PDB file of C-alpha atoms in Angstrom:
ATOM      1  CA  MET A 156     -17.926  -4.918  15.949  1.00  0.00           C
ATOM      2  CA  PHE A 157     -15.729  -6.583  12.912  1.00  0.00           C
ATOM      3  CA  ARG A 158     -12.099  -6.291  13.553  1.00  0.00           C
ATOM      4  CA  ALA A 159      -9.612  -8.293  12.007  1.00  0.00           C
ATOM      5  CA  ARG A 160      -6.607  -9.203  14.401  1.00  0.00           C
ATOM      6  CA  ARG A 161      -4.034  -8.275  11.725  1.00  0.00           C
ATOM      7  CA  ARG A 162      -3.565  -5.631   8.931  1.00  0.00           C
ATOM      8  CA  PRO A 163      -3.785  -8.015   5.856  1.00  0.00           C
ATOM      9  CA  LEU A 164      -3.581  -5.156   3.120  1.00  0.00           C
ATOM     10  CA  ALA A 165      -0.752  -3.362   4.562  1.00  0.00           C
ATOM     11  CA  LEU A 166       1.150  -6.845   4.877  1.00  0.00           C
ATOM     12  CA  VAL A 167       0.820  -7.202   1.027  1.00  0.00           C
ATOM     13  CA  LEU A 168       3.156  -4.405   0.298  1.00  0.00           C
ATOM     14  CA  GLY A 169       4.483  -3.912   3.901  1.00  0.00           C
ATOM     15  CA  ALA A 170       6.074  -7.231   4.398  1.00  0.00           C
ATOM     16  CA  ALA A 171       6.917  -7.935   0.786  1.00  0.00           C
ATOM     17  CA  LEU A 172       8.527  -4.565   0.196  1.00  0.00           C
ATOM     18  CA  LEU A 173      10.467  -4.699   3.451  1.00  0.00           C
ATOM     19  CA  SER A 174      12.051  -7.884   2.270  1.00  0.00           C
ATOM     20  CA  ALA A 175      12.343  -6.533  -1.237  1.00  0.00           C
ATOM     21  CA  ALA A 176      14.084  -3.408   0.130  1.00  0.00           C
ATOM     22  CA  ALA A 177      16.931  -5.336   1.762  1.00  0.00           C
ATOM     23  CA  CYS A 178      17.190  -8.379  -0.563  1.00  0.00           C
ATOM     24  CA  SER A 179      15.823  -7.578  -4.306  1.00  0.00           C
ATOM     25  CA  ASP A 180      17.393  -7.666  -7.556  1.00  0.00           C
ATOM     26  CA  SER A 181      17.518  -3.925  -7.985  1.00  0.00           C
ATOM     27  CA  THR A 182      18.764  -2.834 -11.607  1.00  0.00           C
ATOM     28  CA  GLY A 183      18.785   0.043 -13.848  1.00  0.00           C
ATOM     29  CA  PRO A 184      19.168   3.661 -14.077  1.00  0.00           C
ATOM     30  CA  ASN A 185      18.190   5.495 -11.112  1.00  0.00           C
ATOM     31  CA  GLY A 186      18.709   9.165 -12.119  1.00  0.00           C
ATOM     32  CA  ALA A 187      19.637  11.176  -8.661  1.00  0.00           C
ATOM     33  CA  LEU A 188      18.627   8.527  -6.623  1.00  0.00           C
ATOM     34  CA  THR A 189      20.847   5.850  -5.406  1.00  0.00           C
ATOM     35  CA  ASP A 190      19.938   2.481  -5.031  1.00  0.00           C
ATOM     36  CA  GLU A 191      19.433   2.297  -1.479  1.00  0.00           C
ATOM     37  CA  GLU A 192      17.106   5.554  -1.848  1.00  0.00           C
ATOM     38  CA  THR A 193      15.194   4.095  -4.569  1.00  0.00           C
ATOM     39  CA  ARG A 194      14.305   0.851  -2.419  1.00  0.00           C
ATOM     40  CA  GLU A 195      13.736   2.853   0.541  1.00  0.00           C
ATOM     41  CA  LEU A 196      11.521   5.419  -1.007  1.00  0.00           C
ATOM     42  CA  ALA A 197       9.717   2.355  -2.838  1.00  0.00           C
ATOM     43  CA  LEU A 198       9.090   0.752   0.702  1.00  0.00           C
ATOM     44  CA  GLN A 199       7.754   3.999   2.493  1.00  0.00           C
ATOM     45  CA  MET A 200       5.136   4.880  -0.326  1.00  0.00           C
ATOM     46  CA  GLY A 201       3.917   1.349  -0.594  1.00  0.00           C
ATOM     47  CA  VAL A 202       3.544   0.959   2.910  1.00  0.00           C
ATOM     48  CA  GLY A 203       2.239   4.701   3.561  1.00  0.00           C
ATOM     49  CA  PHE A 204      -0.095   5.039   0.795  1.00  0.00           C
ATOM     50  CA  THR A 205      -1.286   1.250   0.962  1.00  0.00           C
ATOM     51  CA  GLY A 206      -1.541   1.874   4.496  1.00  0.00           C
ATOM     52  CA  GLY A 207      -4.006   4.913   3.763  1.00  0.00           C
ATOM     53  CA  PHE A 208      -6.207   2.380   1.647  1.00  0.00           C
ATOM     54  CA  SER A 209      -6.108  -0.238   4.419  1.00  0.00           C
ATOM     55  CA  ALA A 210      -7.385   2.348   6.895  1.00  0.00           C
ATOM     56  CA  SER A 211     -10.490   2.895   4.597  1.00  0.00           C
ATOM     57  CA  ALA A 212     -10.872  -0.790   4.289  1.00  0.00           C
ATOM     58  CA  ALA A 213     -11.184  -1.143   7.958  1.00  0.00           C
ATOM     59  CA  SER A 214     -13.540   1.931   8.258  1.00  0.00           C
ATOM     60  CA  ALA A 215     -15.899   0.508   5.468  1.00  0.00           C
ATOM     61  CA  SER A 216     -16.011  -3.103   7.030  1.00  0.00           C
ATOM     62  CA  THR A 217     -16.536  -1.686  10.362  1.00  0.00           C
ATOM     63  CA  ASN A 218     -19.506   0.507   9.145  1.00  0.00           C
ATOM     64  CA  ALA A 219     -20.769  -2.604   7.185  1.00  0.00           C
ATOM     65  CA  ALA A 220     -20.616  -4.887  10.235  1.00  0.00           C
ATOM     66  CA  HIS A 221     -22.815  -2.238  12.100  1.00  0.00           C
ATOM     67  CA  LEU A 222     -25.553  -2.834   9.406  1.00  0.00           C
ATOM     68  CA  ASN A 223     -25.210  -6.449   8.510  1.00  0.00           C
ATOM     69  CA  ALA A 224     -25.275  -9.271  11.324  1.00  0.00           C
ATOM     70  CA  ILE A 225     -25.365 -11.793   8.412  1.00  0.00           C
ATOM     71  CA  PRO A 226     -23.062 -12.012   5.248  1.00  0.00           C
ATOM     72  CA  GLU A 227     -23.888  -9.247   2.975  1.00  0.00           C
ATOM     73  CA  PRO A 228     -22.470  -7.284  -0.073  1.00  0.00           C
ATOM     74  CA  PHE A 229     -21.233  -3.893   0.463  1.00  0.00           C
ATOM     75  CA  ASN A 230     -20.065  -0.912  -1.642  1.00  0.00           C
ATOM     76  CA  TRP A 231     -18.254   1.928   0.034  1.00  0.00           C
ATOM     77  CA  THR A 232     -16.453   5.069  -1.625  1.00  0.00           C
ATOM     78  CA  VAL A 233     -13.783   7.278  -0.102  1.00  0.00           C
ATOM     79  CA  ASN A 234     -13.940  10.694  -1.546  1.00  0.00           C
ATOM     80  CA  ASN A 235     -10.772  13.126  -1.707  1.00  0.00           C
ATOM     81  CA  VAL A 236      -9.771  12.205   1.987  1.00  0.00           C
ATOM     82  CA  GLU A 237      -6.731  13.759   2.937  1.00  0.00           C
ATOM     83  CA  VAL A 238      -3.825  11.659   4.648  1.00  0.00           C
ATOM     84  CA  ASP A 239      -0.875  13.286   6.253  1.00  0.00           C
ATOM     85  CA  CYS A 240       2.554  12.182   5.377  1.00  0.00           C
ATOM     86  CA  PRO A 241       5.210  11.146   7.664  1.00  0.00           C
ATOM     87  CA  ARG A 242       7.388  14.297   7.133  1.00  0.00           C
ATOM     88  CA  GLY A 243       4.794  16.764   6.397  1.00  0.00           C
ATOM     89  CA  GLY A 244       2.559  17.370   3.119  1.00  0.00           C
ATOM     90  CA  SER A 245      -0.331  14.922   2.563  1.00  0.00           C
ATOM     91  CA  THR A 246      -1.705  12.750  -0.340  1.00  0.00           C
ATOM     92  CA  ARG A 247      -5.679  12.825  -1.339  1.00  0.00           C
ATOM     93  CA  LEU A 248      -7.189   9.463  -1.532  1.00  0.00           C
ATOM     94  CA  THR A 249     -10.163   8.517  -3.587  1.00  0.00           C
ATOM     95  CA  ALA A 250     -11.306   5.032  -3.637  1.00  0.00           C
ATOM     96  CA  THR A 251     -13.866   2.511  -4.249  1.00  0.00           C
ATOM     97  CA  LEU A 252     -14.309  -0.965  -2.016  1.00  0.00           C
ATOM     98  CA  SER A 253     -16.851  -3.439  -2.601  1.00  0.00           C
ATOM     99  CA  GLY A 254     -17.248  -7.213  -1.097  1.00  0.00           C
ATOM    100  CA  THR A 255     -18.828  -9.084   1.466  1.00  0.00           C
ATOM    101  CA  ILE A 256     -18.549  -9.255   5.395  1.00  0.00           C
ATOM    102  CA  ASP A 257     -19.769 -11.673   7.836  1.00  0.00           C
ATOM    103  CA  GLU A 258     -19.593 -10.004  11.569  1.00  0.00           C
ATOM    104  CA  ALA A 259     -20.161 -13.334  13.104  1.00  0.00           C
ATOM    105  CA  THR A 260     -17.376 -14.924  11.740  1.00  0.00           C
ATOM    106  CA  GLU A 261     -14.905 -12.032  11.234  1.00  0.00           C
ATOM    107  CA  SER A 262     -14.476 -12.500   7.735  1.00  0.00           C
ATOM    108  CA  ILE A 263     -14.613 -10.268   4.720  1.00  0.00           C
ATOM    109  CA  ASP A 264     -13.616 -10.383   1.355  1.00  0.00           C
ATOM    110  CA  VAL A 265     -12.951  -6.915  -0.407  1.00  0.00           C
ATOM    111  CA  ASP A 266     -11.932  -5.502  -4.000  1.00  0.00           C
ATOM    112  CA  LEU A 267     -10.445  -1.814  -3.970  1.00  0.00           C
ATOM    113  CA  SER A 268      -9.521   0.443  -6.599  1.00  0.00           C
ATOM    114  CA  GLY A 269      -8.370   4.100  -6.176  1.00  0.00           C
ATOM    115  CA  THR A 270      -6.038   6.935  -6.881  1.00  0.00           C
ATOM    116  CA  GLN A 271      -3.599   8.564  -4.552  1.00  0.00           C
ATOM    117  CA  ARG A 272      -2.547  12.266  -5.238  1.00  0.00           C
ATOM    118  CA  PRO A 273       0.428  13.290  -2.957  1.00  0.00           C
ATOM    119  CA  ASN A 274       1.286  16.862  -2.654  1.00  0.00           C
ATOM    120  CA  ASN A 275       4.604  17.905  -1.226  1.00  0.00           C
ATOM    121  CA  CYS A 276       4.332  14.460   0.619  1.00  0.00           C
ATOM    122  CA  GLY A 277       7.521  14.182   2.878  1.00  0.00           C
ATOM    123  CA  PHE A 278       9.465  10.717   3.557  1.00  0.00           C
ATOM    124  CA  ASP A 279      12.511  10.317   5.668  1.00  0.00           C
ATOM    125  CA  VAL A 280      15.007   8.316   3.460  1.00  0.00           C
ATOM    126  CA  HIS A 281      18.303   7.337   4.898  1.00  0.00           C
ATOM    127  CA  GLY A 282      18.647  10.617   6.916  1.00  0.00           C
ATOM    128  CA  LYS A 283      17.368  12.912   3.795  1.00  0.00           C
ATOM    129  CA  GLU A 284      13.693  14.154   3.458  1.00  0.00           C
ATOM    130  CA  ILE A 285      12.428  13.451  -0.014  1.00  0.00           C
ATOM    131  CA  ARG A 286       9.202  15.297  -1.208  1.00  0.00           C
ATOM    132  CA  VAL A 287       6.782  13.853  -4.018  1.00  0.00           C
ATOM    133  CA  THR A 288       3.938  15.494  -5.868  1.00  0.00           C
ATOM    134  CA  GLY A 289       2.135  13.225  -8.153  1.00  0.00           C
ATOM    135  CA  SER A 290      -0.583  10.938  -9.065  1.00  0.00           C
ATOM    136  CA  LEU A 291      -0.755   7.244  -8.521  1.00  0.00           C
ATOM    137  CA  THR A 292      -3.547   4.451  -9.295  1.00  0.00           C
ATOM    138  CA  ALA A 293      -3.784   1.482  -6.920  1.00  0.00           C
ATOM    139  CA  ASN A 294      -5.623  -1.716  -6.992  1.00  0.00           C
ATOM    140  CA  ALA A 295      -6.010  -4.551  -4.335  1.00  0.00           C
ATOM    141  CA  HIS A 296      -7.610  -7.284  -3.156  1.00  0.00           C
ATOM    142  CA  ILE A 297      -7.753  -8.770   0.394  1.00  0.00           C
ATOM    143  CA  GLU A 298      -9.520 -11.726   2.177  1.00  0.00           C
ATOM    144  CA  VAL A 299      -9.935 -12.326   5.944  1.00  0.00           C
ATOM    145  CA  LYS A 300     -11.454 -15.427   7.323  1.00  0.00           C
ATOM    146  CA  ASN A 301     -12.169 -15.633  11.124  1.00  0.00           C
ATOM    147  CA  GLY A 302     -10.154 -12.276  11.850  1.00  0.00           C
ATOM    148  CA  LEU A 303      -7.088 -13.584   9.911  1.00  0.00           C
ATOM    149  CA  PRO A 304      -5.673 -12.944   6.312  1.00  0.00           C
ATOM    150  CA  ALA A 305      -6.721 -16.052   3.811  1.00  0.00           C
ATOM    151  CA  GLY A 306      -5.855 -16.908   0.403  1.00  0.00           C
ATOM    152  CA  THR A 307      -4.166 -14.666  -1.901  1.00  0.00           C
ATOM    153  CA  HIS A 308      -3.938 -11.052  -1.600  1.00  0.00           C
ATOM    154  CA  THR A 309      -2.839  -8.981  -4.273  1.00  0.00           C
ATOM    155  CA  ALA A 310      -1.774  -5.191  -4.772  1.00  0.00           C
ATOM    156  CA  SER A 311      -0.419  -2.714  -7.382  1.00  0.00           C
ATOM    157  CA  LEU A 312       0.643   0.548  -7.879  1.00  0.00           C
ATOM    158  CA  VAL A 313       0.986   2.541 -11.279  1.00  0.00           C
ATOM    159  CA  GLY A 314       1.745   6.338 -11.570  1.00  0.00           C
ATOM    160  CA  GLU A 315       4.238   9.163 -12.046  1.00  0.00           C
ATOM    161  CA  PHE A 316       5.496  11.788  -9.371  1.00  0.00           C
ATOM    162  CA  ASP A 317       8.059  14.653  -9.273  1.00  0.00           C
ATOM    163  CA  TRP A 318      10.409  14.225  -6.115  1.00  0.00           C
ATOM    164  CA  ARG A 319      13.005  16.697  -4.506  1.00  0.00           C
ATOM    165  CA  ALA A 320      15.427  16.065  -1.802  1.00  0.00           C
ATOM    166  CA  SER A 321      16.621  18.203   1.002  1.00  0.00           C
ATOM    167  CA  ASP A 322      20.064  18.205  -0.691  1.00  0.00           C
ATOM    168  CA  GLY A 323      18.940  20.039  -3.715  1.00  0.00           C
ATOM    169  CA  ARG A 324      18.188  16.732  -5.927  1.00  0.00           C
ATOM    170  CA  ARG A 325      15.391  16.612  -7.826  1.00  0.00           C
ATOM    171  CA  GLY A 326      13.778  14.470 -10.583  1.00  0.00           C
ATOM    172  CA  THR A 327      10.698  12.431 -12.074  1.00  0.00           C
ATOM    173  CA  CYS A 328       9.835   8.948 -11.280  1.00  0.00           C
ATOM    174  CA  THR A 329       7.488   6.358 -13.091  1.00  0.00           C
ATOM    175  CA  VAL A 330       6.114   3.717 -10.772  1.00  0.00           C
ATOM    176  CA  ASN A 331       4.582   0.200 -12.124  1.00  0.00           C
ATOM    177  CA  TYR A 332       4.805  -2.608  -9.764  1.00  0.00           C
ATOM    178  CA  SER A 333       2.271  -5.214  -8.022  1.00  0.00           C
ATOM    179  CA  ALA A 334       2.749  -7.417  -4.760  1.00  0.00           C
ATOM    180  CA  THR A 335       1.133 -10.863  -3.652  1.00  0.00           C
ATOM    181  CA  ALA A 336       0.803 -12.496  -0.374  1.00  0.00           C
ATOM    182  CA  ASN A 337      -0.272 -15.835  -0.517  1.00  0.00           C
ATOM    183  CA  TYR A 338      -1.286 -16.768   3.213  1.00  0.00           C
ATOM    184  CA  THR A 339      -1.516 -20.466   1.842  1.00  0.00           C
ATOM    185  CA  THR A 340       1.958 -21.053   1.013  1.00  0.00           C
ATOM    186  CA  ASN A 341       3.321 -17.914   3.027  1.00  0.00           C
ATOM    187  CA  VAL A 342       5.197 -16.571  -0.035  1.00  0.00           C
ATOM    188  CA  ALA A 343       5.361 -12.871  -0.845  1.00  0.00           C
ATOM    189  CA  THR A 344       6.224 -11.479  -4.291  1.00  0.00           C
ATOM    190  CA  VAL A 345       7.083  -7.902  -5.558  1.00  0.00           C
ATOM    191  CA  ASN A 346       7.759  -7.440  -9.330  1.00  0.00           C
ATOM    192  CA  GLY A 347       7.801  -4.261 -11.448  1.00  0.00           C
ATOM    193  CA  ASN A 348       9.566  -0.935 -11.737  1.00  0.00           C
ATOM    194  CA  PHE A 349      10.057   1.921  -9.479  1.00  0.00           C
ATOM    195  CA  CYS A 350      12.133   5.028 -10.773  1.00  0.00           C
ATOM    196  CA  GLY A 351      13.874   2.921 -13.555  1.00  0.00           C
ATOM    197  CA  SER A 352      14.741   0.128 -11.023  1.00  0.00           C
ATOM    198  CA  THR A 353      13.720  -3.189 -11.619  1.00  0.00           C
ATOM    199  CA  ILE A 354      12.193  -4.776  -8.156  1.00  0.00           C
ATOM    200  CA  GLN A 355      11.927  -8.478  -8.137  1.00  0.00           C
ATOM    201  CA  PHE A 356      11.360 -10.359  -4.784  1.00  0.00           C
ATOM    202  CA  THR A 357       9.804 -13.875  -3.976  1.00  0.00           C
ATOM    203  CA  GLY A 358      10.186 -15.212  -0.553  1.00  0.00           C
ATOM    204  CA  PRO A 359       8.599 -15.988   2.955  1.00  0.00           C
ATOM    205  CA  LEU A 360       5.708 -13.627   3.767  1.00  0.00           C
ATOM    206  CA  THR A 361       6.554 -11.957   7.072  1.00  0.00           C
ATOM    207  CA  THR A 362       3.719 -11.718   9.475  1.00  0.00           C
ATOM    208  CA  ASP A 363       2.962 -10.139  12.928  1.00  0.00           C
TER     209      ASP A 363
END
């Protein structure tokens, strides 16, 4: 069975946004969200939603590995799959994955595109519960060689959502940012906008 020893797609936004949340140049109007809340919500949504697609990619690669003992192309579709959110609610995923897989060398090259529709999806943001409802579009590319991330991975998230906090605040946010993880240079980048704030980060890629 094909099983990558790390989660490359999740690392693209996970490691990069984790660093960006602490170190990014985040400027611009936030409405009723503080800078810290904006960064933390961006991190959690990026990791949570991209992680859902990552799990889909893992399932796709496993299914393909059962069918193919030599490098072969594959296409796989996720239709309206429901994923639970950390603090209740859910998001529905629709995605298409295509690429090639080699079970013998534990290698895979995948392109992914899909939509995420959170519905009352809850996150714990600095001790406050924030729930989001909206629609987001994600695109990503991952590559694994010999069971390890390789090359340059990319991911992007674009869309809009309504949010409400447990302390009564509420508003609407637009999202448009992209991230890269270069496993050759060990550098991660995140650039774009989240809830009116600019996110800019370039730094070391954290791996587990």
